[in-house]
Short mmCIF file of C-alpha atoms in Angstrom, two decimals:
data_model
loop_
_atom_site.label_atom_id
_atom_site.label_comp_id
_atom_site.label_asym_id
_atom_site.label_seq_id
_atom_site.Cartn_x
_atom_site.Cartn_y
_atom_site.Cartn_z
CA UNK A 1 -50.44 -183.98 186.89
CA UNK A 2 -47.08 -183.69 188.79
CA UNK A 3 -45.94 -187.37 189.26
CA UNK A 4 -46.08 -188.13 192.88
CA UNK A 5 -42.52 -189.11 193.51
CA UNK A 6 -41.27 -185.73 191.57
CA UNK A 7 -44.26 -183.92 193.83
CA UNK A 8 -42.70 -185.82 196.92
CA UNK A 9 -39.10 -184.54 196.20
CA UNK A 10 -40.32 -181.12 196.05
CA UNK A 11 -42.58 -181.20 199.55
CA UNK A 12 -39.19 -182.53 201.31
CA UNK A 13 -37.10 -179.99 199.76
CA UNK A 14 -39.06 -176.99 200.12
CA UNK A 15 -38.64 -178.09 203.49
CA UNK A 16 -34.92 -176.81 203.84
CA UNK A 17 -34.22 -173.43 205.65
CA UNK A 18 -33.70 -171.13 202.43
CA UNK A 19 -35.66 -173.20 199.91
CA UNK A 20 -39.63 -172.50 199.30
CA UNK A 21 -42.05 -174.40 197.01
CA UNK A 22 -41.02 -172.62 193.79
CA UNK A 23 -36.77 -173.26 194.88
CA UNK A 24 -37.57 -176.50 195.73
CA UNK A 25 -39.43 -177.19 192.10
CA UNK A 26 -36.48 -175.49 190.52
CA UNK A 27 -34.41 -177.53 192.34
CA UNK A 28 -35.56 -180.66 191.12
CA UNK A 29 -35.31 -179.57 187.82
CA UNK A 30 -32.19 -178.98 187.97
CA UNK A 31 -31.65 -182.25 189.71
CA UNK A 32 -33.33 -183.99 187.05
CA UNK A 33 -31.30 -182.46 184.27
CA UNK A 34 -27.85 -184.34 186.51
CA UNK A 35 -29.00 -186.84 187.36
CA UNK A 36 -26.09 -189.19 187.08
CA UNK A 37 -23.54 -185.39 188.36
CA UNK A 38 -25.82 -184.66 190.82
CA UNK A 39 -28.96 -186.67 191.77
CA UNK A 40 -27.65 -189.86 192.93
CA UNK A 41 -24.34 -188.65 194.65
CA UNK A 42 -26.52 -186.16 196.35
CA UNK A 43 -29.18 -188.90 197.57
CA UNK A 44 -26.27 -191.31 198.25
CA UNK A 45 -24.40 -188.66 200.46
CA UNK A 46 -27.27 -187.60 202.52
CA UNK A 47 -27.78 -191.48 203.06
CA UNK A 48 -24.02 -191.78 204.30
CA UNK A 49 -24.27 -188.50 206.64
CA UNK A 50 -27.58 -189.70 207.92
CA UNK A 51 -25.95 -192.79 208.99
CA UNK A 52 -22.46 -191.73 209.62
CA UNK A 53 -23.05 -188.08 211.23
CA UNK A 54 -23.33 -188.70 215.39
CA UNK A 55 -23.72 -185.80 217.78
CA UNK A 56 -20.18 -185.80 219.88
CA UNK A 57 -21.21 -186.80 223.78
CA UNK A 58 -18.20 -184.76 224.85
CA UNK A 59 -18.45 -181.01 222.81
CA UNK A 60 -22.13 -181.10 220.65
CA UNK A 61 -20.12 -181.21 217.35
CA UNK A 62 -21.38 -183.19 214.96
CA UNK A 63 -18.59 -185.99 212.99
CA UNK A 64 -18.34 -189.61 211.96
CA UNK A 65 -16.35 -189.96 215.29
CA UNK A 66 -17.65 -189.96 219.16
CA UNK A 67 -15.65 -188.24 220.97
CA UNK A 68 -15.74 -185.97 217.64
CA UNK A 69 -11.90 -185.53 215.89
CA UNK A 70 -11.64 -181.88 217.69
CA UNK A 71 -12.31 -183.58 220.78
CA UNK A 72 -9.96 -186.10 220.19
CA UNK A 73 -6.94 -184.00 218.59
CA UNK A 74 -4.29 -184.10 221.13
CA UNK A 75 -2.35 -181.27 219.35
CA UNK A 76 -5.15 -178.73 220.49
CA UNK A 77 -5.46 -177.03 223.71
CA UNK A 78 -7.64 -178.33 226.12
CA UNK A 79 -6.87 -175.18 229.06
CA UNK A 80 -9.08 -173.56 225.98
CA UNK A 81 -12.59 -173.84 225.84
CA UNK A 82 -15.24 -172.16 223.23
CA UNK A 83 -18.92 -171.57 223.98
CA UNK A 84 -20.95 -171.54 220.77
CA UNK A 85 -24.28 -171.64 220.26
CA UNK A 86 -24.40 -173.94 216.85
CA UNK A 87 -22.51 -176.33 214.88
CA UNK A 88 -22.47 -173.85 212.34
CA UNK A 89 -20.59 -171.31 214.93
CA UNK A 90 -18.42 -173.79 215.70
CA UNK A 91 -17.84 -174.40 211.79
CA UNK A 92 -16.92 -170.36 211.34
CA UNK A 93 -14.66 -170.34 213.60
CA UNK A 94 -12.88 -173.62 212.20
CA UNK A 95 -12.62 -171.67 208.82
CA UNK A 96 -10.91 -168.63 210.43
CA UNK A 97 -8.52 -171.05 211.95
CA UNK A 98 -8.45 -168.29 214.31
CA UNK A 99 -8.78 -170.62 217.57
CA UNK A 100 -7.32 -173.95 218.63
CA UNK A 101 -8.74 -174.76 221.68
CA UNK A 102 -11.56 -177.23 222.44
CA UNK A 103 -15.64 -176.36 221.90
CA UNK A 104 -18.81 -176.63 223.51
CA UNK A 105 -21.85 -176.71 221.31
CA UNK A 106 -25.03 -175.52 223.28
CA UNK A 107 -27.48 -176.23 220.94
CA UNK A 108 -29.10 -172.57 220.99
CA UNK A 109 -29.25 -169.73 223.82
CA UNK A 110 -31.76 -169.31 226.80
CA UNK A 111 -34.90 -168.03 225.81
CA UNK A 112 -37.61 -166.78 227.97
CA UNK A 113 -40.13 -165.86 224.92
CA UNK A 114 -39.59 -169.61 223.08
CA UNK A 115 -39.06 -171.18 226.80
CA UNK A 116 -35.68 -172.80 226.31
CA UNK A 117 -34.46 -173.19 229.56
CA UNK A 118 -30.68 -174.77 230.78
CA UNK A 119 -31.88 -178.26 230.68
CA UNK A 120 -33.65 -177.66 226.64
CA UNK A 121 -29.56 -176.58 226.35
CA UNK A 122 -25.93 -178.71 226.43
CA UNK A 123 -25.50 -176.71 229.73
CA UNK A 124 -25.29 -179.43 232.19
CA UNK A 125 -22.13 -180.73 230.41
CA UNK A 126 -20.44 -177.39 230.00
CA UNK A 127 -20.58 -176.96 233.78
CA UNK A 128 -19.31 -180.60 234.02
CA UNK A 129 -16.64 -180.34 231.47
CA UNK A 130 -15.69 -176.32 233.09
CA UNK A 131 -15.67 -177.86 237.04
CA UNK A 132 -14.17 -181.04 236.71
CA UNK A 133 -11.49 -180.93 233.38
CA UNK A 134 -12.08 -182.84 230.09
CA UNK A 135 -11.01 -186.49 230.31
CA UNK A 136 -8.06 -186.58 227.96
CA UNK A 137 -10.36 -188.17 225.15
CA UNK A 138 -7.77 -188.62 222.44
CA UNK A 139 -5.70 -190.87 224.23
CA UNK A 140 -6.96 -193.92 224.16
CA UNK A 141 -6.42 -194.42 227.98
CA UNK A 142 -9.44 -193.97 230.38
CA UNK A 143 -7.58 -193.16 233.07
CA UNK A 144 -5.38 -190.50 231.18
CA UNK A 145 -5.73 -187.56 233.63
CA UNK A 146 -8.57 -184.70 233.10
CA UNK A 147 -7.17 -181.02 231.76
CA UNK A 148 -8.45 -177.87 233.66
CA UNK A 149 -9.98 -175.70 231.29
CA UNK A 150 -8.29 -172.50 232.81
CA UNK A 151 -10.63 -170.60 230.00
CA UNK A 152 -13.97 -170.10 228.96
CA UNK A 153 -14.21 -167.71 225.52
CA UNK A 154 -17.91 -166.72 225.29
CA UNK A 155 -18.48 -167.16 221.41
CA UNK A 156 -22.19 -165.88 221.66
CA UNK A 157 -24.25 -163.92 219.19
CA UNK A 158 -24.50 -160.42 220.73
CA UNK A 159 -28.44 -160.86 220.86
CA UNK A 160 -30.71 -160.24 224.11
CA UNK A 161 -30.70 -164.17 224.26
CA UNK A 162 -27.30 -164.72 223.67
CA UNK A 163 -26.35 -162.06 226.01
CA UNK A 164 -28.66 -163.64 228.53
CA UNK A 165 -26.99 -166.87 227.97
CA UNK A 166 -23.13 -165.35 228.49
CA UNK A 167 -24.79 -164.16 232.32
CA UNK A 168 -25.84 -167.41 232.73
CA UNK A 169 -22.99 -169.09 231.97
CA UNK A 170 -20.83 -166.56 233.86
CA UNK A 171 -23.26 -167.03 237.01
CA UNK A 172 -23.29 -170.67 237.14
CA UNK A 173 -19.11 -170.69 236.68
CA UNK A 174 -18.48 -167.95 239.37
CA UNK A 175 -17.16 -170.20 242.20
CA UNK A 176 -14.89 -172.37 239.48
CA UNK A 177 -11.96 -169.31 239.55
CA UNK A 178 -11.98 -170.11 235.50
CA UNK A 179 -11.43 -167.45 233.51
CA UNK A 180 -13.92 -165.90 231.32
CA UNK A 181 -13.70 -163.81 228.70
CA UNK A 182 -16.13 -162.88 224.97
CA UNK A 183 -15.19 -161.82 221.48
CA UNK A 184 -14.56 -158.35 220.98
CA UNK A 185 -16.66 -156.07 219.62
CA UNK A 186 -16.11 -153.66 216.66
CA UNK A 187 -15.74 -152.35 212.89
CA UNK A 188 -15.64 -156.10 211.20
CA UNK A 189 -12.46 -156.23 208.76
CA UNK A 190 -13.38 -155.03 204.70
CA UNK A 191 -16.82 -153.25 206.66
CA UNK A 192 -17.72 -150.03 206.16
CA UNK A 193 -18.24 -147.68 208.56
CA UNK A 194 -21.32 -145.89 206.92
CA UNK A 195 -23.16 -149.17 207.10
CA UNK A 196 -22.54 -149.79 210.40
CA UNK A 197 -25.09 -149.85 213.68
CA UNK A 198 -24.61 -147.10 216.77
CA UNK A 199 -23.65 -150.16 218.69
CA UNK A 200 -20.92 -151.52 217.02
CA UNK A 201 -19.79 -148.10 216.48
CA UNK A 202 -20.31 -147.10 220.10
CA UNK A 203 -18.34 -150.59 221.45
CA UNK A 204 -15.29 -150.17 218.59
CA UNK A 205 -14.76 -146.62 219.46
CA UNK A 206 -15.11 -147.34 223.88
CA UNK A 207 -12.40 -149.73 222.66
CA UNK A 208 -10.69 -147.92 220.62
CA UNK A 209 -6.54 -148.98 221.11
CA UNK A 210 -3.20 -147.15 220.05
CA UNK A 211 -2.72 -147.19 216.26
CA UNK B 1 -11.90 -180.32 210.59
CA UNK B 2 -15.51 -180.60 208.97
CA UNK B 3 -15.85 -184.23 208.85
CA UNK B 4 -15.51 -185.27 205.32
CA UNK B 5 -18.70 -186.49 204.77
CA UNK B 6 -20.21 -183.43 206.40
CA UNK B 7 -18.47 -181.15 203.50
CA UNK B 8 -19.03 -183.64 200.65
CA UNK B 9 -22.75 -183.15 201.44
CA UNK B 10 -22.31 -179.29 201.99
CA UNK B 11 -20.88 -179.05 198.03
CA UNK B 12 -23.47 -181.35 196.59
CA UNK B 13 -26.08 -179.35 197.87
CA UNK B 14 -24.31 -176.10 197.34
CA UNK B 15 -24.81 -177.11 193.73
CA UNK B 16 -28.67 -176.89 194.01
CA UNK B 17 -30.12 -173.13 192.06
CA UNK B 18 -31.02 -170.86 194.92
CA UNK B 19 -27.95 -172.45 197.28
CA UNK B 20 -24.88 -171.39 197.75
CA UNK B 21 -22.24 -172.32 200.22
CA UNK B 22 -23.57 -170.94 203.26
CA UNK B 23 -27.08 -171.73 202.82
CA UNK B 24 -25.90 -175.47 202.46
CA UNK B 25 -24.21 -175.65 205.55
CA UNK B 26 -27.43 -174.63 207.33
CA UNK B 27 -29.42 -176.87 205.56
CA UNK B 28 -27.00 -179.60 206.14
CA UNK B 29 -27.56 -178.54 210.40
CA UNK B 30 -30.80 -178.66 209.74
CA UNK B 31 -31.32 -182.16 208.18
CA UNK B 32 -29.07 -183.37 210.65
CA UNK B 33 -31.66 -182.08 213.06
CA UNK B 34 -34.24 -183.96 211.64
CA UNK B 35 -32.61 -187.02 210.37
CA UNK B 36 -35.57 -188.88 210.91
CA UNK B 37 -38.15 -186.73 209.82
CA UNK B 38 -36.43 -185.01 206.80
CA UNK B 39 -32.70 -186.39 205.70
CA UNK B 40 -33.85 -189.86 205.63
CA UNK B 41 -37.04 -189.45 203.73
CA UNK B 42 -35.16 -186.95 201.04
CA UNK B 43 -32.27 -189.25 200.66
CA UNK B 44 -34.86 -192.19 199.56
CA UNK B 45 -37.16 -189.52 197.67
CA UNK B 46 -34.17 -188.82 195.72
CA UNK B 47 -32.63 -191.93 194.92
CA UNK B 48 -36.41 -192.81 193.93
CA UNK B 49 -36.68 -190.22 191.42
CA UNK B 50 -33.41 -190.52 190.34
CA UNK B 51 -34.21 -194.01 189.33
CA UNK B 52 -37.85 -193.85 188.26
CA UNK B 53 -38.49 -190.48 186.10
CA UNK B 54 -38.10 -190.13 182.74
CA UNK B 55 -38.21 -187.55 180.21
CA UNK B 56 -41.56 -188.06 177.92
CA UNK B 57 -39.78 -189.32 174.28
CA UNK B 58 -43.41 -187.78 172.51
CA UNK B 59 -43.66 -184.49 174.55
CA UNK B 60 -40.59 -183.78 177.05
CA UNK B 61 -42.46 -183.87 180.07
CA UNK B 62 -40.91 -185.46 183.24
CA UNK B 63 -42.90 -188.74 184.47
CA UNK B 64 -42.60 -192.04 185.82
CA UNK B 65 -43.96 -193.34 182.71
CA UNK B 66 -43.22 -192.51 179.17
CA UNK B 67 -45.36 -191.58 177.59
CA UNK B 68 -46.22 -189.31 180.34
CA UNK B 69 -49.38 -189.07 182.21
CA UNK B 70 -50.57 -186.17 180.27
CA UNK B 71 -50.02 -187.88 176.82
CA UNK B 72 -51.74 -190.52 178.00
CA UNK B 73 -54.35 -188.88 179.17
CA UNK B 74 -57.15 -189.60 176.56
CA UNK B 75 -59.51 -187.05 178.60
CA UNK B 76 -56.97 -184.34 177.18
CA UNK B 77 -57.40 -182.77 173.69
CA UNK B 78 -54.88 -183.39 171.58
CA UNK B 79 -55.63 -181.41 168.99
CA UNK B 80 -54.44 -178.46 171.22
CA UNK B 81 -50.25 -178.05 171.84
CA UNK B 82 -49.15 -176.11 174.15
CA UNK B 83 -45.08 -175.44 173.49
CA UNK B 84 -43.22 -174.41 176.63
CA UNK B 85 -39.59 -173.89 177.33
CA UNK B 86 -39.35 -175.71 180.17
CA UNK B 87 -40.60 -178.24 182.24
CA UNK B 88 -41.77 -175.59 185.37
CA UNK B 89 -43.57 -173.83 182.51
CA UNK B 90 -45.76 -176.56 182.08
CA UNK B 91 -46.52 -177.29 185.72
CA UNK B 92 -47.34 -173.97 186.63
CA UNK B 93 -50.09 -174.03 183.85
CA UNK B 94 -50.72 -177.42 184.92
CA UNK B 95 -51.02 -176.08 188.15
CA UNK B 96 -53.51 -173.03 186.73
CA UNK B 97 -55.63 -175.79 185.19
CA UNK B 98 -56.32 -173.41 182.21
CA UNK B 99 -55.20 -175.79 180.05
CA UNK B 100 -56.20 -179.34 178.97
CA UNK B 101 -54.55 -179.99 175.44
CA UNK B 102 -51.32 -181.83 174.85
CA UNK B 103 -47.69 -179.94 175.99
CA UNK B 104 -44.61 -179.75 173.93
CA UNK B 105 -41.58 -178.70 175.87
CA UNK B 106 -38.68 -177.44 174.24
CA UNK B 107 -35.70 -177.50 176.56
CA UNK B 108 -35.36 -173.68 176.02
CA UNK B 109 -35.33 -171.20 173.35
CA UNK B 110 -32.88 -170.35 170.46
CA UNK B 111 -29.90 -168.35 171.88
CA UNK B 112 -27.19 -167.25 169.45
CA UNK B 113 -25.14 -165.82 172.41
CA UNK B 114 -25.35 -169.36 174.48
CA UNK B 115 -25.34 -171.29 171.12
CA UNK B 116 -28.57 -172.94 171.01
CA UNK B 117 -29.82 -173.72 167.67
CA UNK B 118 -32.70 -175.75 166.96
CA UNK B 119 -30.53 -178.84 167.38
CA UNK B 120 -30.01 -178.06 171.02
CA UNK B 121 -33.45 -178.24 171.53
CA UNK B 122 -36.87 -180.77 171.36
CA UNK B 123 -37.88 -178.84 168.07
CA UNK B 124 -37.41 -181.88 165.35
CA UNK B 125 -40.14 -183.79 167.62
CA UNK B 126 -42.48 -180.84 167.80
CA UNK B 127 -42.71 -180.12 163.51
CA UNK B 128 -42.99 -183.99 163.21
CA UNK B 129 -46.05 -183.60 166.23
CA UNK B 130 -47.72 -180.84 164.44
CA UNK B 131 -47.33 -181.80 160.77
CA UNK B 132 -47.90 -185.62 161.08
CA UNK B 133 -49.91 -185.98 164.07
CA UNK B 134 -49.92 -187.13 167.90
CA UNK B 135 -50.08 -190.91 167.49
CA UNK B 136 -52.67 -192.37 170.09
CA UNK B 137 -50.61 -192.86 172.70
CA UNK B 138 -52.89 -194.03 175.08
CA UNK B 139 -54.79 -195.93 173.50
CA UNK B 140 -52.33 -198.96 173.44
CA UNK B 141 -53.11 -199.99 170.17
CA UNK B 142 -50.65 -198.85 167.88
CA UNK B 143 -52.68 -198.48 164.85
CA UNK B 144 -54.68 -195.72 166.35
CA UNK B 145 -55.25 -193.04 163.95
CA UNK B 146 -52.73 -189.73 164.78
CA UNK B 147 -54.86 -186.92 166.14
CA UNK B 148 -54.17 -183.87 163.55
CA UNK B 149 -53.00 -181.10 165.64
CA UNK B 150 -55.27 -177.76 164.91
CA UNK B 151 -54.08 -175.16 167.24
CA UNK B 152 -50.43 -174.73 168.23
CA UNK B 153 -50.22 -172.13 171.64
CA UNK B 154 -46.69 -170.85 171.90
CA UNK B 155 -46.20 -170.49 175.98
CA UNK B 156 -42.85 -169.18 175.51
CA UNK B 157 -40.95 -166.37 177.41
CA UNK B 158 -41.39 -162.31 176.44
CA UNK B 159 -37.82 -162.64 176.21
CA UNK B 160 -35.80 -161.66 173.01
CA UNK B 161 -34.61 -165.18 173.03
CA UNK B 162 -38.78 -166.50 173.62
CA UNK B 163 -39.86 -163.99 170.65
CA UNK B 164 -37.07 -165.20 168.32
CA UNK B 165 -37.83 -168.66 169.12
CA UNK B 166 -41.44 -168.00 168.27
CA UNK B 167 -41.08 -167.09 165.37
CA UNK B 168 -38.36 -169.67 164.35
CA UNK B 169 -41.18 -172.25 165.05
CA UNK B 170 -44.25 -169.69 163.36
CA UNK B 171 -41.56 -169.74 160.26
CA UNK B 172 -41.36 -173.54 160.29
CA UNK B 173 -44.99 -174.36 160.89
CA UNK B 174 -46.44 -171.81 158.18
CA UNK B 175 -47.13 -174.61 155.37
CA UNK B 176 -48.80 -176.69 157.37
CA UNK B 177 -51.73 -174.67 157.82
CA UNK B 178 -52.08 -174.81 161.55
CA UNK B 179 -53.32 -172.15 163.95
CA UNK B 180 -50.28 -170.61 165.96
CA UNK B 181 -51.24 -168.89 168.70
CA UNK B 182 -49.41 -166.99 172.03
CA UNK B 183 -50.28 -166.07 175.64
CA UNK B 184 -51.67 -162.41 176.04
CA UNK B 185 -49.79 -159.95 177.39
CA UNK B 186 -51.21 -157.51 180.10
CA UNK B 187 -51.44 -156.50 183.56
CA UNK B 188 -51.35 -159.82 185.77
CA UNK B 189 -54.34 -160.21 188.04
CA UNK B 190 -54.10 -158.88 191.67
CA UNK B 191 -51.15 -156.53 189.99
CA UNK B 192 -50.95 -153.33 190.77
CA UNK B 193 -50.58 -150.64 187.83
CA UNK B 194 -47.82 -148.86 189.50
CA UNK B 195 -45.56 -151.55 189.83
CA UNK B 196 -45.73 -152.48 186.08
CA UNK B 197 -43.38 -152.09 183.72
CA UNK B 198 -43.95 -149.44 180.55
CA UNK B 199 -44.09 -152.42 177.88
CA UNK B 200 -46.96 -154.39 179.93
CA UNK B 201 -48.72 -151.65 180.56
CA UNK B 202 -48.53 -150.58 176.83
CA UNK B 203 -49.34 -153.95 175.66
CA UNK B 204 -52.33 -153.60 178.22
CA UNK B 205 -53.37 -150.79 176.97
CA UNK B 206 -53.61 -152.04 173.13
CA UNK B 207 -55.35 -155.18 173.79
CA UNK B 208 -57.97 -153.24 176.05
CA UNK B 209 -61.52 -154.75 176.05
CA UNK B 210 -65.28 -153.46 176.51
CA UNK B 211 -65.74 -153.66 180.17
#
């Protein structure tokens, strides 16, 4: 006796990563109860990203631009550029402000058990972007002259796939004389050591470095 | 550099019970995945709801119509009320299908630490239900005579806050001659003994039954 447009609204939600059929119910509860706070901006939002959102041709990001604003930001440094496997990767690393270089989104990792293969991946355009420069998007001009990524920072989960993946990458980029290099591995800041894996223990202490 | 209407969707949804900030973001990735299939579709399902359900003005339900479908439901016996806190109370009986009498849903219990008094809550419309009468609501003649309510069933929590609103209503209703009744309390079926707390068990225990 659930009316079918409430039942509807809970089959689409339960249908987000993290959210089952008893969230999802709870959910619209709690949607219901703001609806004027909550409801309609949230509808009216995911109407606006669903239009406005594009996939960037050059990098895999996802913005209301194409070539997306990273892409386009002349201030960043285009010698630089970042594997990642997501958007959401891509998204950490923009919090830590740690890098300021240009991405590539792959769109996963090679996978031999769930058959993703180079061309199920953004490969092909890595290998482009890595062997012939990124055209200097931001400018405006198309015939602004292409910067030689002089680096390639693998920014891949330290999985068996992802792993796979870096070899891959580091294969196919052998003959380019471009630099690659991964993120380090170690204690993470704030972590404890007692909770830590042998691996990560093994890999901080094999590079351990002068206090 | 998250596109604005990226992270204006990402703190809407962040809002949602069982989501926080970084569950968002991957369910923001993921509907942009499957804009088609999913972010479309929940965008519409929303704004839908949002504009078409209603709370029940005779029994708090949630509905496209109000009266809802239950109160209109002449199949139902409305000489049964069922009082519930909320509205995910009464769809997971609904869902049970133990019960086919009318609902009353409160809106919660009595709190005197979150300062909820009777005011706060749906509990003027439920003595007025049980001491005058459901009108005929579905009949759709207005001069249908009120059904007198017999039984009252008090689905509420075996909280301190469900207990103390039980008996604020058992207090209220006890010149009007009606039968208040509450859920039993025991060991839920397909539970395992072990994994039940002392006060079910003892409750269990008390209420045992020829086998």
């Amino acid at each position: 006796m659930i009316a079918s447009d409430i039942e509807r609204l809970i089959q689409l939600l339960a249908r987000l990563p993290g959210l089952g059929p008893r969230s999802a119910r709870r959910a619209v509860l709690h949607l219901m109860k703001k609806r004027e706070a909550l409801m309609l901006p949230l509808a009216a939002a995911m109407a606006q990203a669903a239009e406005t959102i594009a996939i960037c041709t050059n990098c895999g990001n996802l913005d209301t631009h194409d070539p997306c604003s990273i892409c386009r930001d002349s201030r960043r440094d285009r010698k630089l550029l970042c594997v990642v496997e997501d958007v959401a990767d891509l998204w950490a690393l923009e919090r830590s402000g740690a890098f300021k270089g240009g991405y590539h989104v792959l769109g996963g990792t090679l996978s031999a058990i769930d058959g993703r293969g180079p061309e199920q991946l953004n490969m092909a355009r890595l290998i482009d972007r890595a062997e012939h420069g990124d055209a200097a998007v931001g400018s405006g001009t198309s015939d602004a002259p292409a910067v030689k990524v002089e680096e390639v920072i693998l920014a891949l989960s330290a999985t068996v796939d992802g792993q796979t993946t870096a070899h891959y990458i580091a294969e196919r980029m052998a003959e380019t004389g471009i630099r690659l290099s991964r993120l380090a591995h170690g204690v993470p800041v704030g972590g404890e050591l007692d909770y830590l894996d042998d691996g990560t223990l093994t890999a901080a202490m094999k590079a351990r470095r002068p206090a």
